[in-house]
mmCIF file of C-alpha atoms and ligand atoms in Angstrom:
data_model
loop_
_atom_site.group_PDB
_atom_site.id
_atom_site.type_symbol
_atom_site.label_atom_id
_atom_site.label_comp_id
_atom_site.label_asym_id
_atom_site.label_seq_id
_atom_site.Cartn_x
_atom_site.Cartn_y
_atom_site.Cartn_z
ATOM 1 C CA UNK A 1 -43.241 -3.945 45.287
ATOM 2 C CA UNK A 2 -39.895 -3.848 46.910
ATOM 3 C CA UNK A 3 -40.806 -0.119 48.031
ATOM 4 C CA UNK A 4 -43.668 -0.702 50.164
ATOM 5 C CA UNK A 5 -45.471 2.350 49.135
ATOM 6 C CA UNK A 6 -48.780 3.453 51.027
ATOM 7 C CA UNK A 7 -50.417 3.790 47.575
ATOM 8 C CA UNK A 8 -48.569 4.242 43.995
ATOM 9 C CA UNK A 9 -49.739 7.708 42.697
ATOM 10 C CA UNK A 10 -47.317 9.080 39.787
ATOM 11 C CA UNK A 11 -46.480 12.725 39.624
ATOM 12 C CA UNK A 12 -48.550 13.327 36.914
ATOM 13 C CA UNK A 13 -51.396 12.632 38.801
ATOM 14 C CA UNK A 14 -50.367 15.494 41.332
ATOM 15 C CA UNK A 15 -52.718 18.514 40.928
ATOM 16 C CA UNK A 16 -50.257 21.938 40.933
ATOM 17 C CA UNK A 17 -53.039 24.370 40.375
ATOM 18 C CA UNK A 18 -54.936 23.352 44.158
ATOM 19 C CA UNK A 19 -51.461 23.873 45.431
ATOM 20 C CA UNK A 20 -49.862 27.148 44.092
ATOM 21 C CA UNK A 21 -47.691 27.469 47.422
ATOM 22 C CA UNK A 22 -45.316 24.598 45.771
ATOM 23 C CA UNK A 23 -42.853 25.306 43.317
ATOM 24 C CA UNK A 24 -44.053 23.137 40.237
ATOM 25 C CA UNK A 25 -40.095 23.766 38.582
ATOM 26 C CA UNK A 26 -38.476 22.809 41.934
ATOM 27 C CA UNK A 27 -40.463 19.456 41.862
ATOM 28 C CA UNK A 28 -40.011 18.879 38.336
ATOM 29 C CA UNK A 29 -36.144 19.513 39.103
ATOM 30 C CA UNK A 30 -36.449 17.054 41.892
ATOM 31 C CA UNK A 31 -38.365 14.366 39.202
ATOM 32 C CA UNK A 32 -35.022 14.081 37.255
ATOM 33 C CA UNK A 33 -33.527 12.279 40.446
ATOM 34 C CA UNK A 34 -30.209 14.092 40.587
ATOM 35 C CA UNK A 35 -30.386 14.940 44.441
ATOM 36 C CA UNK A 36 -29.684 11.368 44.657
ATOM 37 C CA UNK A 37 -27.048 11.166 42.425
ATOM 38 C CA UNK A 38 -25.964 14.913 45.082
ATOM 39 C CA UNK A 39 -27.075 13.352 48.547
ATOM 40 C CA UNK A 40 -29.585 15.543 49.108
ATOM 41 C CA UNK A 41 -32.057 14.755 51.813
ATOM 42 C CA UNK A 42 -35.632 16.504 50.748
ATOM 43 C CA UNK A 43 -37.846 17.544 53.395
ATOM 44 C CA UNK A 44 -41.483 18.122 52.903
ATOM 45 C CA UNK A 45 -43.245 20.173 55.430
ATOM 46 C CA UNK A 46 -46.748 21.009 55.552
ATOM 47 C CA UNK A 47 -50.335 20.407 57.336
ATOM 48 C CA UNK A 48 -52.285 17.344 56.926
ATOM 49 C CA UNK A 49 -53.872 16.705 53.822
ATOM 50 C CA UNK A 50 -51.783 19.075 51.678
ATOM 51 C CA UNK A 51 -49.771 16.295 49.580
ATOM 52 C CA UNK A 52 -46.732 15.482 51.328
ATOM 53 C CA UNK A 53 -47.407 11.385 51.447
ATOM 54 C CA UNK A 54 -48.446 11.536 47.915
ATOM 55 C CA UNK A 55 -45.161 13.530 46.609
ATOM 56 C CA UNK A 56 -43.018 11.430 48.727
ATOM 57 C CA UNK A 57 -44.214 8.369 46.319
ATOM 58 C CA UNK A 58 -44.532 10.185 43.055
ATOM 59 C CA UNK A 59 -40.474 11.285 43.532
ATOM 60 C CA UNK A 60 -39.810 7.740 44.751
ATOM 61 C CA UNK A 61 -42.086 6.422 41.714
ATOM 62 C CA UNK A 62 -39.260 8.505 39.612
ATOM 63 C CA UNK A 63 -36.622 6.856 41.760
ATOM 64 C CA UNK A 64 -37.585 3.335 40.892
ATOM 65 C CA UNK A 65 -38.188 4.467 37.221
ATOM 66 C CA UNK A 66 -34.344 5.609 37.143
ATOM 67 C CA UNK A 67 -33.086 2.340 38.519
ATOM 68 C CA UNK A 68 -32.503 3.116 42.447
ATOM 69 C CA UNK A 69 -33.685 1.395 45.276
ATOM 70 C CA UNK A 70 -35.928 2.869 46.902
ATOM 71 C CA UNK A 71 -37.861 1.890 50.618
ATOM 72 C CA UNK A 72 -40.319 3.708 52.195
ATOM 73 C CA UNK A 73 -41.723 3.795 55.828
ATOM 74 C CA UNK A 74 -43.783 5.617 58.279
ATOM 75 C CA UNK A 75 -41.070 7.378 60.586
ATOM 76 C CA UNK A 76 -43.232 5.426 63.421
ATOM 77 C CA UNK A 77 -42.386 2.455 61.932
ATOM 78 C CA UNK A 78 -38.992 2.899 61.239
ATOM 79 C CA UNK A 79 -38.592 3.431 65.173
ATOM 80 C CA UNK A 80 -40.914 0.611 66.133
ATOM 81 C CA UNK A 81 -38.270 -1.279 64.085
ATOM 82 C CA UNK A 82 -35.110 -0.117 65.170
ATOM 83 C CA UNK A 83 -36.290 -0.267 68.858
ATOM 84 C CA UNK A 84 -36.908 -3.703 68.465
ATOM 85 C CA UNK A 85 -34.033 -4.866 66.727
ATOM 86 C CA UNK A 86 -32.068 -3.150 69.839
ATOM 87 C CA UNK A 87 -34.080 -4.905 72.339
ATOM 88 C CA UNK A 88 -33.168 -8.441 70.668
ATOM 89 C CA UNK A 89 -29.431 -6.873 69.910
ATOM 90 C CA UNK A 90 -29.482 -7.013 66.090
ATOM 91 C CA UNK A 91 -29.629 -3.254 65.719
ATOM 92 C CA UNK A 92 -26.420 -3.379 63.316
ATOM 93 C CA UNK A 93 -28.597 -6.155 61.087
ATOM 94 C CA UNK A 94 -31.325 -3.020 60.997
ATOM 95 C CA UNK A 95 -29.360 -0.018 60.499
ATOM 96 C CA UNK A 96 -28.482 -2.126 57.105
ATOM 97 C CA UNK A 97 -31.900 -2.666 55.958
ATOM 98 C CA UNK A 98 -32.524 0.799 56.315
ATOM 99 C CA UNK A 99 -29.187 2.173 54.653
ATOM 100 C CA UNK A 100 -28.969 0.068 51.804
ATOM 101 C CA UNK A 101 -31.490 1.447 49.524
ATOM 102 C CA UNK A 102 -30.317 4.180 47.778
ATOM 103 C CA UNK A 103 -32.849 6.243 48.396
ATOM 104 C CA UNK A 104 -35.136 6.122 51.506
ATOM 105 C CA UNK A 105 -38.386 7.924 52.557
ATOM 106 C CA UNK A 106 -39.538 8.566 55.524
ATOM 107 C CA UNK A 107 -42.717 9.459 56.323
ATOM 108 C CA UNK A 108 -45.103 11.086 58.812
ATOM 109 C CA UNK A 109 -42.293 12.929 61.667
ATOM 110 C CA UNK A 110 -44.044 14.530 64.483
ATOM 111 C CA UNK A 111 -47.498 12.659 64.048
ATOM 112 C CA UNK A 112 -46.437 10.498 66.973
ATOM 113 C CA UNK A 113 -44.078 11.146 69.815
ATOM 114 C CA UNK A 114 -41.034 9.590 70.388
ATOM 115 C CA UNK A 115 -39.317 8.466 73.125
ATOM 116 C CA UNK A 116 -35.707 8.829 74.316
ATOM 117 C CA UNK A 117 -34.581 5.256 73.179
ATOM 118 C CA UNK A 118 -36.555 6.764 69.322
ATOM 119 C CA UNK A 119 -35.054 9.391 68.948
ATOM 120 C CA UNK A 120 -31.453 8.130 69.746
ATOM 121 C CA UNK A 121 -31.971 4.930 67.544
ATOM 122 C CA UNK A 122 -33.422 7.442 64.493
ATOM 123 C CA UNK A 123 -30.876 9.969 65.066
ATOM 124 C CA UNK A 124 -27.857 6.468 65.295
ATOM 125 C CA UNK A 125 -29.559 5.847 60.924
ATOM 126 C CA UNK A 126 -29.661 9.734 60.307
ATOM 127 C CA UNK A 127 -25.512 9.940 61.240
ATOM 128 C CA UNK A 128 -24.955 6.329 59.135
ATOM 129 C CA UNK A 129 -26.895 8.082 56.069
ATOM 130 C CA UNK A 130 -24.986 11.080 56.554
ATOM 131 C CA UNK A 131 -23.363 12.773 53.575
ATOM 132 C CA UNK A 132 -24.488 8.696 51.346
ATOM 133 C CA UNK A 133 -27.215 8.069 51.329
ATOM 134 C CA UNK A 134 -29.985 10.339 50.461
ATOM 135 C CA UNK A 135 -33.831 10.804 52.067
ATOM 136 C CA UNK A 136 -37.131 12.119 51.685
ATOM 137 C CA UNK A 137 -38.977 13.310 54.723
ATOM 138 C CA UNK A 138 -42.200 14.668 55.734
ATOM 139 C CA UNK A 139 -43.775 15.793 58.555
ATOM 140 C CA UNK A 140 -46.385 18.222 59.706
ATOM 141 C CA UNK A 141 -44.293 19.930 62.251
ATOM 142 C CA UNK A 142 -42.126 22.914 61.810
ATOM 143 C CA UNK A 143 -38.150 22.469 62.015
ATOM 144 C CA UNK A 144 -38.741 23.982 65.958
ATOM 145 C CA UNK A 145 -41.037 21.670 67.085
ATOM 146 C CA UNK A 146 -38.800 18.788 66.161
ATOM 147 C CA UNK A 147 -37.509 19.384 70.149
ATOM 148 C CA UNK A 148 -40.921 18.587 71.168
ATOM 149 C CA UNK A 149 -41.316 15.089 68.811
ATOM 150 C CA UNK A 150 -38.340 13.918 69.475
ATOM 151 C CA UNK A 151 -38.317 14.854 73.028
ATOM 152 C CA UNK A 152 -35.016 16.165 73.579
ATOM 153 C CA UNK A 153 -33.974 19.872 72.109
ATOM 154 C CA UNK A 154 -30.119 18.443 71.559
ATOM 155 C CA UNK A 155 -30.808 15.066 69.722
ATOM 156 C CA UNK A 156 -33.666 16.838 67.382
ATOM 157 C CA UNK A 157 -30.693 19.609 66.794
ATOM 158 C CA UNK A 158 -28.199 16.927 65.706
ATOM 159 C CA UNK A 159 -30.680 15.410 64.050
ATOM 160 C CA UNK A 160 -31.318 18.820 62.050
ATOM 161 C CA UNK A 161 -27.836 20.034 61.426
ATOM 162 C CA UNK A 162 -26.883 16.756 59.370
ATOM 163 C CA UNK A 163 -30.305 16.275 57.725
ATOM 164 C CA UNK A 164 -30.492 19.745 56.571
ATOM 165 C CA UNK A 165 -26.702 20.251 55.413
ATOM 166 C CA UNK A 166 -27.082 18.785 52.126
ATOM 167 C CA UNK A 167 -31.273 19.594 51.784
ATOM 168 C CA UNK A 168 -34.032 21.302 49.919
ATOM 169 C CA UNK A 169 -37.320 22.163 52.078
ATOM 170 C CA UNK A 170 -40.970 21.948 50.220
ATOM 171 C CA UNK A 171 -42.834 24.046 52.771
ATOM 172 C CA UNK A 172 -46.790 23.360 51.789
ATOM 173 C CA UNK A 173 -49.095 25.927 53.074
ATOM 174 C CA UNK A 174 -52.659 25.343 51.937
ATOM 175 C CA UNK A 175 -55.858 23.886 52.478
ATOM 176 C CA UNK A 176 -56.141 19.943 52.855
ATOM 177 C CA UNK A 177 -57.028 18.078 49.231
ATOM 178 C CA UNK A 178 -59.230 15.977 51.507
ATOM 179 C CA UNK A 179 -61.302 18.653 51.389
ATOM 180 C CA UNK A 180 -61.191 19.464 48.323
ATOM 181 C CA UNK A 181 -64.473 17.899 47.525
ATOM 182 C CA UNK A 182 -66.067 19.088 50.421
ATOM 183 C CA UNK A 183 -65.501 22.695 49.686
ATOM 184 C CA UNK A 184 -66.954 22.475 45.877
ATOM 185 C CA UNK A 185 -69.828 20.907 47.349
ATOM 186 C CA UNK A 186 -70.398 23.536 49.733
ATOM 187 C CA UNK A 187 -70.349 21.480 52.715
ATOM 188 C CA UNK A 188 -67.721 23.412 54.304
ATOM 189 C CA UNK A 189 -66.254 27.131 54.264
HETATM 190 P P1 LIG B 1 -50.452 14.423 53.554
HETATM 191 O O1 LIG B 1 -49.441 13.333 53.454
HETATM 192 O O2 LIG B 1 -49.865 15.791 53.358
HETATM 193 O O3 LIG B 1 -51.294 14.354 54.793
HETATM 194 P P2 LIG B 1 -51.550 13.068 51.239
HETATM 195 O O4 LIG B 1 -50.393 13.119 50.306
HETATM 196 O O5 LIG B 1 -51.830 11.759 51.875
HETATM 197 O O6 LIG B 1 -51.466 14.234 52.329
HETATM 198 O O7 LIG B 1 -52.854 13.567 50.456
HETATM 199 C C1 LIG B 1 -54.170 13.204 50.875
HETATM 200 C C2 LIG B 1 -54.922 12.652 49.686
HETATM 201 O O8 LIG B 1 -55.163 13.697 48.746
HETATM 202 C C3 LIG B 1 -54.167 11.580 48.928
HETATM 203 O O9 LIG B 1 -55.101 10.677 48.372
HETATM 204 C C4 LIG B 1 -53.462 12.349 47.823
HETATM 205 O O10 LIG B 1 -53.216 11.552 46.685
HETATM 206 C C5 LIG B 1 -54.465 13.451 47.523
HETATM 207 N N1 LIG B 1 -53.827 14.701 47.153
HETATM 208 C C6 LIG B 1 -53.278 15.613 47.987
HETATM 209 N N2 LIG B 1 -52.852 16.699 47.331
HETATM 210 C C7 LIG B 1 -53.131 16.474 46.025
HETATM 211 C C8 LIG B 1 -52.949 17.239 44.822
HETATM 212 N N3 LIG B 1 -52.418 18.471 44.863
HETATM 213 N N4 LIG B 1 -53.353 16.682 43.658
HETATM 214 C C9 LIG B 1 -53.929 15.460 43.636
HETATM 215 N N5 LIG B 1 -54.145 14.696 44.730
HETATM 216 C C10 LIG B 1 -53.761 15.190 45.913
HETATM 217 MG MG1 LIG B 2 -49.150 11.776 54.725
#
């Protein structure tokens, strides 16, 4: 409950076989939770549709089931958050809630874009979860677009060079599960 998970989908419920462009060991590997116990920040890329949401909870799911704390949030919500905590000055109270689970997800980079005040403020919890305090993150935009969502080709870099120090990328290249059912019916080619 504490995790605030969009929905609660275990791994087992994941379907490898519609996505053969993910690495079913490397998952499995990341199941057994030691990147936490590492620091490792995962980073799920892919189009919509192809499963990033749903692995994000299934390795949190995992997470919980090994005794961490987990929180997850939309990254658009994390920086509604954050920006509003500055505005009434109690970003410090914030920044805590956001780096003392041990593990926290963040979800959905580059579907919205962020402003200048954003992407400092995100970039201020990426540098305090430096090198403690592992993540999960997904978005649907390539590592070089990050200039473009976070508006600002330095800050995304900085934001970059500590997230992806200690990191393994799931790079998901497929077709969307969404239409999964679509396709067998033969509704769309
Ligand atoms: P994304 O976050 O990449 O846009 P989601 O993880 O939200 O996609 O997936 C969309 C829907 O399809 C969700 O209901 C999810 O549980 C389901 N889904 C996606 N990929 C798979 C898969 N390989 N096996 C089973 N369900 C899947
Ligand atoms: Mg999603």
């Amino acid at each position: 409950a504490m995790a605030r998970f969009p929905f609660v989908k275990p791994l087992e419920t994941f379907d490898f076989g519609y996505q053969p462009s993910i690495d079913k060991k490397q998952v499995a590997n990341l199941a057994t939770c030691h990147f936490i116990e590492h620091g490792d920040n995962v980073i799920i890329l892919g189009p919509p549709g192809v499963g990033k949401t749903h692995l994000a909870v299934s390795l949190g799911l995992k997470a919980i089931e090994a005794g961490y704390r987990v929180l997850f949030t939309s990254a658009a919500n994390l920086i509604a958050q954050l920006t509003k905590a500055y505005a009434e000055g109690k970003l410090d109270d914030k920044l805590k809630v956001f780096t003392t689970p041990r593990l926290l997800i963040i979800d959905e980079i580059g579907y919205l874009p962020i402003d200048r005040q954003g992407a400092n403020l995100f970039f201020q919890l990426i540098s305090r979860r430096y090198e403690r305090g592992p993540m999960i993150l997904t978005s649907n935009q390539s590592f070089g677009a990050w200039g473009e969502v976070f508006g600002d080709r330095v800050i995304a870099t900085a934001i970059l060079d500590r997230l992806l120090h200690h990191a393994v990328t799931l790079n998901i290249r497929g077709n969307s599960y969404r239409l999964k059912e679509k396709l067998k019916a033969g509704l769309v080619r």
